[in-house]
């Protein structure tokens, strides 16, 4: 089994544009998170924007990710580009935050400022749980935590080169469902905009490469994640526990029904 990285090692690998693979979680299930963290993933991403848990759930899942035998660090997609949400995720022990709905370079700069302590930013000091693994001194914390800006809107795509060039930004993260809708799709999986979508993904990965920052993307499965890693993306997430639970259960039900009908 792969050996887990410390937060400092993970962040260094992310910034060096090493290939990393993570898993996305919507469910408030620390027991499941503990098991997932032992599989070999580089990170578990907990979705506080659309996920089915509150602050206590986020904290408990981060704690579960850090248990013995884990190969993963815990990262959080925060609710919004807001210093309170970002600070609470970091104080709870997130190694990185994914900040949604970044439309321009100023949005990206605001996200960076919320992650960094003064004089580099405006994060309030109070790492009640994080100080046990990350920091606790500001300079050490800055070296060990990362901030990722989501590219998922028409404005964000239009300004992606400037966003990627934002001082202190560690990487970008593509939200494919919202990006596809931003390109005029009728649904989050509408194939009618596939060409435009692929062109957008190429533009985004090249902008990140030119800026020397990490480029990440959300994927429905491991095969898709592997494909994107061959296209210039440096980290890829497999999503997600709720959908995969449903798919696995449906598959077993179908197999059982077929066996029963064959009798």
PDB file of C-alpha atoms in Angstrom:
ATOM      1  CA  UNK A   1       0.000   0.000   0.000  1.00  0.00           C
ATOM      2  CA  UNK A   2       1.163   3.536  -0.751  1.00  0.00           C
ATOM      3  CA  UNK A   3       2.662   5.526   2.068  1.00  0.00           C
ATOM      4  CA  UNK A   4       0.761   8.658   2.997  1.00  0.00           C
ATOM      5  CA  UNK A   5       2.310  12.094   2.701  1.00  0.00           C
ATOM      6  CA  UNK A   6       2.350  14.659   5.457  1.00  0.00           C
ATOM      7  CA  UNK A   7       0.523  17.920   4.714  1.00  0.00           C
ATOM      8  CA  UNK A   8       3.882  19.536   3.943  1.00  0.00           C
ATOM      9  CA  UNK A   9       4.834  16.748   1.546  1.00  0.00           C
ATOM     10  CA  UNK A  10       1.435  16.793  -0.150  1.00  0.00           C
ATOM     11  CA  UNK A  11       1.525  20.550  -0.672  1.00  0.00           C
ATOM     12  CA  UNK A  12       5.084  20.380  -1.998  1.00  0.00           C
ATOM     13  CA  UNK A  13       4.066  17.657  -4.461  1.00  0.00           C
ATOM     14  CA  UNK A  14       1.006  19.651  -5.544  1.00  0.00           C
ATOM     15  CA  UNK A  15       3.104  22.773  -6.129  1.00  0.00           C
ATOM     16  CA  UNK A  16       5.696  20.733  -8.029  1.00  0.00           C
ATOM     17  CA  UNK A  17       2.904  19.597 -10.378  1.00  0.00           C
ATOM     18  CA  UNK A  18       3.354  15.960  -9.472  1.00  0.00           C
ATOM     19  CA  UNK A  19       0.469  13.704 -10.454  1.00  0.00           C
ATOM     20  CA  UNK A  20      -1.954  13.130  -7.576  1.00  0.00           C
ATOM     21  CA  UNK A  21      -5.239  11.226  -7.397  1.00  0.00           C
ATOM     22  CA  UNK A  22      -8.002  11.883  -4.900  1.00  0.00           C
ATOM     23  CA  UNK A  23     -11.522  10.817  -4.011  1.00  0.00           C
ATOM     24  CA  UNK A  24     -14.570  13.061  -3.505  1.00  0.00           C
ATOM     25  CA  UNK A  25     -16.932  12.729  -0.573  1.00  0.00           C
ATOM     26  CA  UNK A  26     -20.446  14.100  -0.105  1.00  0.00           C
ATOM     27  CA  UNK A  27     -21.546  11.902   2.786  1.00  0.00           C
ATOM     28  CA  UNK A  28     -21.092  12.635   6.462  1.00  0.00           C
ATOM     29  CA  UNK A  29     -19.593   9.238   7.285  1.00  0.00           C
ATOM     30  CA  UNK A  30     -16.282   9.347   9.170  1.00  0.00           C
ATOM     31  CA  UNK A  31     -16.178   5.529   9.229  1.00  0.00           C
ATOM     32  CA  UNK A  32     -16.349   5.472   5.427  1.00  0.00           C
ATOM     33  CA  UNK A  33     -13.759   8.259   5.217  1.00  0.00           C
ATOM     34  CA  UNK A  34     -11.406   6.278   7.439  1.00  0.00           C
ATOM     35  CA  UNK A  35     -11.663   3.272   5.122  1.00  0.00           C
ATOM     36  CA  UNK A  36     -11.310   5.349   1.951  1.00  0.00           C
ATOM     37  CA  UNK A  37      -8.235   7.076   3.356  1.00  0.00           C
ATOM     38  CA  UNK A  38      -6.440   3.718   3.602  1.00  0.00           C
ATOM     39  CA  UNK A  39      -6.906   2.730  -0.056  1.00  0.00           C
ATOM     40  CA  UNK A  40      -3.955   4.635  -1.489  1.00  0.00           C
ATOM     41  CA  UNK A  41      -5.525   7.912  -2.591  1.00  0.00           C
ATOM     42  CA  UNK A  42      -3.354  11.005  -2.181  1.00  0.00           C
ATOM     43  CA  UNK A  43      -6.240  13.079  -0.813  1.00  0.00           C
ATOM     44  CA  UNK A  44      -9.879  12.912   0.178  1.00  0.00           C
ATOM     45  CA  UNK A  45     -11.898  15.971  -0.790  1.00  0.00           C
ATOM     46  CA  UNK A  46     -14.877  16.832   1.397  1.00  0.00           C
ATOM     47  CA  UNK A  47     -17.538  18.932  -0.270  1.00  0.00           C
ATOM     48  CA  UNK A  48     -18.820  21.594   2.099  1.00  0.00           C
ATOM     49  CA  UNK A  49     -20.532  23.427  -0.768  1.00  0.00           C
ATOM     50  CA  UNK A  50     -22.868  20.674  -1.983  1.00  0.00           C
ATOM     51  CA  UNK A  51     -22.042  17.907   0.481  1.00  0.00           C
ATOM     52  CA  UNK A  52     -24.436  16.529   3.059  1.00  0.00           C
ATOM     53  CA  UNK A  53     -22.691  17.648   6.237  1.00  0.00           C
ATOM     54  CA  UNK A  54     -22.122  20.736   8.334  1.00  0.00           C
ATOM     55  CA  UNK A  55     -19.074  21.973  10.229  1.00  0.00           C
ATOM     56  CA  UNK A  56     -19.037  19.104  12.725  1.00  0.00           C
ATOM     57  CA  UNK A  57     -19.272  16.619   9.879  1.00  0.00           C
ATOM     58  CA  UNK A  58     -16.381  18.278   8.074  1.00  0.00           C
ATOM     59  CA  UNK A  59     -14.292  18.199  11.247  1.00  0.00           C
ATOM     60  CA  UNK A  60     -15.112  14.556  11.986  1.00  0.00           C
ATOM     61  CA  UNK A  61     -14.280  13.447   8.454  1.00  0.00           C
ATOM     62  CA  UNK A  62     -10.965  15.305   8.522  1.00  0.00           C
ATOM     63  CA  UNK A  63     -10.177  13.596  11.825  1.00  0.00           C
ATOM     64  CA  UNK A  64     -11.032  10.201  10.315  1.00  0.00           C
ATOM     65  CA  UNK A  65      -8.772  10.883   7.349  1.00  0.00           C
ATOM     66  CA  UNK A  66      -5.811  11.463   9.648  1.00  0.00           C
ATOM     67  CA  UNK A  67      -6.039   8.113  11.450  1.00  0.00           C
ATOM     68  CA  UNK A  68      -3.339   5.437  11.450  1.00  0.00           C
ATOM     69  CA  UNK A  69      -2.835   3.748   8.093  1.00  0.00           C
ATOM     70  CA  UNK A  70      -4.137   6.654   6.033  1.00  0.00           C
ATOM     71  CA  UNK A  71      -2.414   7.432   2.750  1.00  0.00           C
ATOM     72  CA  UNK A  72      -4.431  10.613   2.204  1.00  0.00           C
ATOM     73  CA  UNK A  73      -4.638  14.175   3.435  1.00  0.00           C
ATOM     74  CA  UNK A  74      -8.009  15.857   3.822  1.00  0.00           C
ATOM     75  CA  UNK A  75      -8.947  18.835   1.688  1.00  0.00           C
ATOM     76  CA  UNK A  76     -12.217  20.792   1.609  1.00  0.00           C
ATOM     77  CA  UNK A  77     -14.266  22.530  -1.047  1.00  0.00           C
ATOM     78  CA  UNK A  78     -15.588  25.441   0.974  1.00  0.00           C
ATOM     79  CA  UNK A  79     -19.086  26.894   0.698  1.00  0.00           C
ATOM     80  CA  UNK A  80     -17.989  30.161  -0.882  1.00  0.00           C
ATOM     81  CA  UNK A  81     -15.081  32.525  -1.410  1.00  0.00           C
ATOM     82  CA  UNK A  82     -15.428  33.896   2.105  1.00  0.00           C
ATOM     83  CA  UNK A  83     -12.741  34.286   4.807  1.00  0.00           C
ATOM     84  CA  UNK A  84     -14.997  32.732   7.447  1.00  0.00           C
ATOM     85  CA  UNK A  85     -15.670  29.527   5.523  1.00  0.00           C
ATOM     86  CA  UNK A  86     -12.067  29.238   4.362  1.00  0.00           C
ATOM     87  CA  UNK A  87     -10.657  29.912   7.825  1.00  0.00           C
ATOM     88  CA  UNK A  88     -12.931  27.379   9.518  1.00  0.00           C
ATOM     89  CA  UNK A  89     -11.925  24.639   7.050  1.00  0.00           C
ATOM     90  CA  UNK A  90      -8.241  25.372   7.576  1.00  0.00           C
ATOM     91  CA  UNK A  91      -8.611  25.603  11.364  1.00  0.00           C
ATOM     92  CA  UNK A  92     -10.316  22.192  11.273  1.00  0.00           C
ATOM     93  CA  UNK A  93      -7.208  20.733   9.647  1.00  0.00           C
ATOM     94  CA  UNK A  94      -7.742  20.882   5.881  1.00  0.00           C
ATOM     95  CA  UNK A  95      -4.454  20.707   4.006  1.00  0.00           C
ATOM     96  CA  UNK A  96      -5.972  22.571   1.058  1.00  0.00           C
ATOM     97  CA  UNK A  97      -9.141  24.436   0.204  1.00  0.00           C
ATOM     98  CA  UNK A  98     -10.918  24.426  -3.132  1.00  0.00           C
ATOM     99  CA  UNK A  99     -12.697  27.758  -3.566  1.00  0.00           C
ATOM    100  CA  UNK A 100     -15.740  27.744  -5.890  1.00  0.00           C
ATOM    101  CA  UNK A 101     -17.018  30.258  -8.444  1.00  0.00           C
ATOM    102  CA  UNK A 102     -13.798  32.165  -9.095  1.00  0.00           C
ATOM    103  CA  UNK A 103     -14.667  34.605 -11.896  1.00  0.00           C
ATOM    104  CA  UNK A 104     -11.535  36.740 -12.149  1.00  0.00           C
ATOM    105  CA  UNK A 105      -8.065  37.434 -10.797  1.00  0.00           C
ATOM    106  CA  UNK A 106      -9.420  39.590  -7.970  1.00  0.00           C
ATOM    107  CA  UNK A 107     -11.583  36.694  -6.775  1.00  0.00           C
ATOM    108  CA  UNK A 108      -8.491  34.481  -6.830  1.00  0.00           C
ATOM    109  CA  UNK A 109      -6.464  37.073  -4.917  1.00  0.00           C
ATOM    110  CA  UNK A 110      -9.224  37.287  -2.295  1.00  0.00           C
ATOM    111  CA  UNK A 111      -9.129  33.502  -1.870  1.00  0.00           C
ATOM    112  CA  UNK A 112      -5.361  33.543  -1.434  1.00  0.00           C
ATOM    113  CA  UNK A 113      -5.630  36.336   1.134  1.00  0.00           C
ATOM    114  CA  UNK A 114      -8.163  34.310   3.140  1.00  0.00           C
ATOM    115  CA  UNK A 115      -5.692  31.396   3.343  1.00  0.00           C
ATOM    116  CA  UNK A 116      -2.606  33.389   4.357  1.00  0.00           C
ATOM    117  CA  UNK A 117      -1.944  35.113   7.668  1.00  0.00           C
ATOM    118  CA  UNK A 118      -0.913  38.799   7.795  1.00  0.00           C
ATOM    119  CA  UNK A 119       1.033  40.439   6.348  1.00  0.00           C
ATOM    120  CA  UNK A 120       0.541  38.148   3.331  1.00  0.00           C
ATOM    121  CA  UNK A 121      -3.217  37.876   3.788  1.00  0.00           C
ATOM    122  CA  UNK A 122      -6.095  38.272   6.210  1.00  0.00           C
ATOM    123  CA  UNK A 123      -6.661  34.860   7.787  1.00  0.00           C
ATOM    124  CA  UNK A 124      -7.528  35.164  11.463  1.00  0.00           C
ATOM    125  CA  UNK A 125      -5.237  33.205  13.776  1.00  0.00           C
ATOM    126  CA  UNK A 126      -6.888  30.372  15.692  1.00  0.00           C
ATOM    127  CA  UNK A 127      -5.843  26.950  14.331  1.00  0.00           C
ATOM    128  CA  UNK A 128      -7.437  25.032  17.195  1.00  0.00           C
ATOM    129  CA  UNK A 129      -7.159  21.611  15.596  1.00  0.00           C
ATOM    130  CA  UNK A 130      -4.886  22.340  12.612  1.00  0.00           C
ATOM    131  CA  UNK A 131      -1.916  23.282  14.805  1.00  0.00           C
ATOM    132  CA  UNK A 132      -1.480  19.616  15.755  1.00  0.00           C
ATOM    133  CA  UNK A 133      -0.465  18.736  12.184  1.00  0.00           C
ATOM    134  CA  UNK A 134      -0.090  21.978  10.222  1.00  0.00           C
ATOM    135  CA  UNK A 135       1.999  24.909  11.389  1.00  0.00           C
ATOM    136  CA  UNK A 136       1.333  26.292  13.962  1.00  0.00           C
ATOM    137  CA  UNK A 137       3.613  29.209  13.031  1.00  0.00           C
ATOM    138  CA  UNK A 138       2.368  31.297  10.089  1.00  0.00           C
ATOM    139  CA  UNK A 139       5.433  30.664   7.922  1.00  0.00           C
ATOM    140  CA  UNK A 140       5.144  26.909   8.436  1.00  0.00           C
ATOM    141  CA  UNK A 141       1.406  27.004   7.810  1.00  0.00           C
ATOM    142  CA  UNK A 142       1.938  28.875   4.535  1.00  0.00           C
ATOM    143  CA  UNK A 143       4.406  26.226   3.428  1.00  0.00           C
ATOM    144  CA  UNK A 144       2.019  23.383   4.267  1.00  0.00           C
ATOM    145  CA  UNK A 145      -1.395  24.563   3.052  1.00  0.00           C
ATOM    146  CA  UNK A 146      -2.647  25.157  -0.475  1.00  0.00           C
ATOM    147  CA  UNK A 147      -5.395  27.202  -2.108  1.00  0.00           C
ATOM    148  CA  UNK A 148      -7.084  26.068  -5.317  1.00  0.00           C
ATOM    149  CA  UNK A 149      -9.400  28.227  -7.428  1.00  0.00           C
ATOM    150  CA  UNK A 150     -12.312  26.608  -9.237  1.00  0.00           C
ATOM    151  CA  UNK A 151     -12.707  27.359 -12.945  1.00  0.00           C
ATOM    152  CA  UNK A 152     -16.361  26.651 -13.688  1.00  0.00           C
ATOM    153  CA  UNK A 153     -17.994  29.827 -14.998  1.00  0.00           C
ATOM    154  CA  UNK A 154     -17.945  31.677 -18.305  1.00  0.00           C
ATOM    155  CA  UNK A 155     -16.187  34.623 -16.634  1.00  0.00           C
ATOM    156  CA  UNK A 156     -13.648  32.339 -14.979  1.00  0.00           C
ATOM    157  CA  UNK A 157     -12.810  30.693 -18.283  1.00  0.00           C
ATOM    158  CA  UNK A 158     -12.482  34.059 -20.005  1.00  0.00           C
ATOM    159  CA  UNK A 159     -10.035  35.261 -17.336  1.00  0.00           C
ATOM    160  CA  UNK A 160      -8.283  31.936 -16.680  1.00  0.00           C
ATOM    161  CA  UNK A 161      -4.808  33.122 -17.680  1.00  0.00           C
ATOM    162  CA  UNK A 162      -4.961  36.054 -15.246  1.00  0.00           C
ATOM    163  CA  UNK A 163      -6.427  33.830 -12.532  1.00  0.00           C
ATOM    164  CA  UNK A 164      -3.592  31.329 -12.910  1.00  0.00           C
ATOM    165  CA  UNK A 165      -1.049  34.151 -12.700  1.00  0.00           C
ATOM    166  CA  UNK A 166      -2.399  35.299  -9.313  1.00  0.00           C
ATOM    167  CA  UNK A 167       0.415  35.586  -6.793  1.00  0.00           C
ATOM    168  CA  UNK A 168       0.202  32.878  -4.134  1.00  0.00           C
ATOM    169  CA  UNK A 169      -2.343  30.687  -5.923  1.00  0.00           C
ATOM    170  CA  UNK A 170      -1.267  27.035  -5.810  1.00  0.00           C
ATOM    171  CA  UNK A 171      -3.553  25.626  -8.467  1.00  0.00           C
ATOM    172  CA  UNK A 172      -6.867  25.587 -10.270  1.00  0.00           C
ATOM    173  CA  UNK A 173      -9.628  22.988 -10.204  1.00  0.00           C
ATOM    174  CA  UNK A 174     -12.140  22.431 -12.990  1.00  0.00           C
ATOM    175  CA  UNK A 175     -15.786  21.932 -12.107  1.00  0.00           C
ATOM    176  CA  UNK A 176     -16.910  20.168 -15.303  1.00  0.00           C
ATOM    177  CA  UNK A 177     -20.656  20.223 -14.662  1.00  0.00           C
ATOM    178  CA  UNK A 178     -20.869  23.973 -14.141  1.00  0.00           C
ATOM    179  CA  UNK A 179     -18.332  24.636 -16.888  1.00  0.00           C
ATOM    180  CA  UNK A 180     -20.365  22.621 -19.389  1.00  0.00           C
ATOM    181  CA  UNK A 181     -23.500  24.566 -18.415  1.00  0.00           C
ATOM    182  CA  UNK A 182     -21.555  27.820 -18.781  1.00  0.00           C
ATOM    183  CA  UNK A 183     -20.754  26.800 -22.347  1.00  0.00           C
ATOM    184  CA  UNK A 184     -24.447  26.540 -23.169  1.00  0.00           C
ATOM    185  CA  UNK A 185     -25.203  22.910 -22.378  1.00  0.00           C
ATOM    186  CA  UNK A 186     -28.769  21.963 -21.537  1.00  0.00           C
ATOM    187  CA  UNK A 187     -27.619  19.566 -18.814  1.00  0.00           C
ATOM    188  CA  UNK A 188     -24.416  18.909 -16.899  1.00  0.00           C
ATOM    189  CA  UNK A 189     -23.597  16.010 -19.245  1.00  0.00           C
ATOM    190  CA  UNK A 190     -24.972  17.417 -22.514  1.00  0.00           C
ATOM    191  CA  UNK A 191     -22.710  16.117 -25.320  1.00  0.00           C
ATOM    192  CA  UNK A 192     -23.732  18.875 -27.754  1.00  0.00           C
ATOM    193  CA  UNK A 193     -20.999  21.176 -26.410  1.00  0.00           C
ATOM    194  CA  UNK A 194     -18.310  18.486 -26.192  1.00  0.00           C
ATOM    195  CA  UNK A 195     -15.970  20.163 -28.662  1.00  0.00           C
ATOM    196  CA  UNK A 196     -16.174  23.516 -26.886  1.00  0.00           C
ATOM    197  CA  UNK A 197     -15.791  21.758 -23.552  1.00  0.00           C
ATOM    198  CA  UNK A 198     -12.610  19.948 -24.608  1.00  0.00           C
ATOM    199  CA  UNK A 199     -11.193  23.167 -26.035  1.00  0.00           C
ATOM    200  CA  UNK A 200     -11.892  24.889 -22.716  1.00  0.00           C
ATOM    201  CA  UNK A 201     -10.155  22.110 -20.787  1.00  0.00           C
ATOM    202  CA  UNK A 202      -7.084  22.444 -23.000  1.00  0.00           C
ATOM    203  CA  UNK A 203      -7.008  26.205 -22.504  1.00  0.00           C
ATOM    204  CA  UNK A 204      -7.283  25.794 -18.733  1.00  0.00           C
ATOM    205  CA  UNK A 205      -4.527  23.194 -18.429  1.00  0.00           C
ATOM    206  CA  UNK A 206      -2.203  25.238 -20.637  1.00  0.00           C
ATOM    207  CA  UNK A 207      -2.857  28.384 -18.573  1.00  0.00           C
ATOM    208  CA  UNK A 208      -1.919  26.513 -15.398  1.00  0.00           C
ATOM    209  CA  UNK A 209       1.184  25.050 -17.013  1.00  0.00           C
ATOM    210  CA  UNK A 210       2.307  28.476 -18.219  1.00  0.00           C
ATOM    211  CA  UNK A 211       1.872  29.869 -14.700  1.00  0.00           C
ATOM    212  CA  UNK A 212       3.644  26.884 -13.133  1.00  0.00           C
ATOM    213  CA  UNK A 213       0.729  25.936 -10.897  1.00  0.00           C
ATOM    214  CA  UNK A 214      -1.222  22.708 -10.411  1.00  0.00           C
ATOM    215  CA  UNK A 215      -4.191  21.863 -12.621  1.00  0.00           C
ATOM    216  CA  UNK A 216      -6.929  19.630 -11.221  1.00  0.00           C
ATOM    217  CA  UNK A 217     -10.221  18.306 -12.497  1.00  0.00           C
ATOM    218  CA  UNK A 218     -13.299  16.474 -11.217  1.00  0.00           C
ATOM    219  CA  UNK A 219     -14.072  13.090 -12.819  1.00  0.00           C
ATOM    220  CA  UNK A 220     -16.890  10.558 -12.669  1.00  0.00           C
ATOM    221  CA  UNK A 221     -14.572   7.553 -12.559  1.00  0.00           C
ATOM    222  CA  UNK A 222     -10.982   6.398 -12.501  1.00  0.00           C
ATOM    223  CA  UNK A 223     -10.758   5.838 -16.257  1.00  0.00           C
ATOM    224  CA  UNK A 224     -11.739   9.440 -16.908  1.00  0.00           C
ATOM    225  CA  UNK A 225      -9.258  10.628 -14.277  1.00  0.00           C
ATOM    226  CA  UNK A 226      -6.451   8.676 -15.932  1.00  0.00           C
ATOM    227  CA  UNK A 227      -7.342  10.227 -19.299  1.00  0.00           C
ATOM    228  CA  UNK A 228      -7.211  13.761 -17.951  1.00  0.00           C
ATOM    229  CA  UNK A 229      -3.836  13.102 -16.334  1.00  0.00           C
ATOM    230  CA  UNK A 230      -2.479  12.374 -19.823  1.00  0.00           C
ATOM    231  CA  UNK A 231      -3.810  15.718 -21.054  1.00  0.00           C
ATOM    232  CA  UNK A 232      -1.762  18.002 -18.845  1.00  0.00           C
ATOM    233  CA  UNK A 233      -3.791  17.891 -15.652  1.00  0.00           C
ATOM    234  CA  UNK A 234      -1.611  17.257 -12.619  1.00  0.00           C
ATOM    235  CA  UNK A 235      -4.231  16.051 -10.137  1.00  0.00           C
ATOM    236  CA  UNK A 236      -7.558  14.364 -10.661  1.00  0.00           C
ATOM    237  CA  UNK A 237     -10.434  13.515  -8.357  1.00  0.00           C
ATOM    238  CA  UNK A 238     -12.687  10.479  -8.662  1.00  0.00           C
ATOM    239  CA  UNK A 239     -16.267  11.301  -7.654  1.00  0.00           C
ATOM    240  CA  UNK A 240     -18.084  10.411  -5.516  1.00  0.00           C
ATOM    241  CA  UNK A 241     -19.106   8.225  -2.566  1.00  0.00           C
ATOM    242  CA  UNK A 242     -22.876   8.860  -2.822  1.00  0.00           C
ATOM    243  CA  UNK A 243     -23.064   8.082  -6.546  1.00  0.00           C
ATOM    244  CA  UNK A 244     -20.724   5.103  -6.312  1.00  0.00           C
ATOM    245  CA  UNK A 245     -22.738   3.643  -3.425  1.00  0.00           C
ATOM    246  CA  UNK A 246     -25.889   3.912  -5.520  1.00  0.00           C
ATOM    247  CA  UNK A 247     -24.197   2.411  -8.585  1.00  0.00           C
ATOM    248  CA  UNK A 248     -22.764  -0.518  -6.638  1.00  0.00           C
ATOM    249  CA  UNK A 249     -26.056  -1.220  -4.911  1.00  0.00           C
ATOM    250  CA  UNK A 250     -27.963  -1.054  -8.214  1.00  0.00           C
ATOM    251  CA  UNK A 251     -25.489  -3.417  -9.823  1.00  0.00           C
ATOM    252  CA  UNK A 252     -25.852  -5.974  -7.059  1.00  0.00           C
ATOM    253  CA  UNK A 253     -29.632  -5.663  -7.160  1.00  0.00           C
ATOM    254  CA  UNK A 254     -29.673  -6.246 -10.906  1.00  0.00           C
ATOM    255  CA  UNK A 255     -27.437  -9.312 -10.556  1.00  0.00           C
ATOM    256  CA  UNK A 256     -29.619 -10.737  -7.800  1.00  0.00           C
ATOM    257  CA  UNK A 257     -32.841 -10.143  -9.752  1.00  0.00           C
ATOM    258  CA  UNK A 258     -31.378 -11.817 -12.828  1.00  0.00           C
ATOM    259  CA  UNK A 259     -30.271 -14.825 -10.794  1.00  0.00           C
ATOM    260  CA  UNK A 260     -33.748 -15.121  -9.295  1.00  0.00           C
ATOM    261  CA  UNK A 261     -35.463 -14.872 -12.686  1.00  0.00           C
ATOM    262  CA  UNK A 262     -33.168 -17.549 -14.127  1.00  0.00           C
ATOM    263  CA  UNK A 263     -34.377 -20.139 -11.628  1.00  0.00           C
TER     264      UNK A 263
END
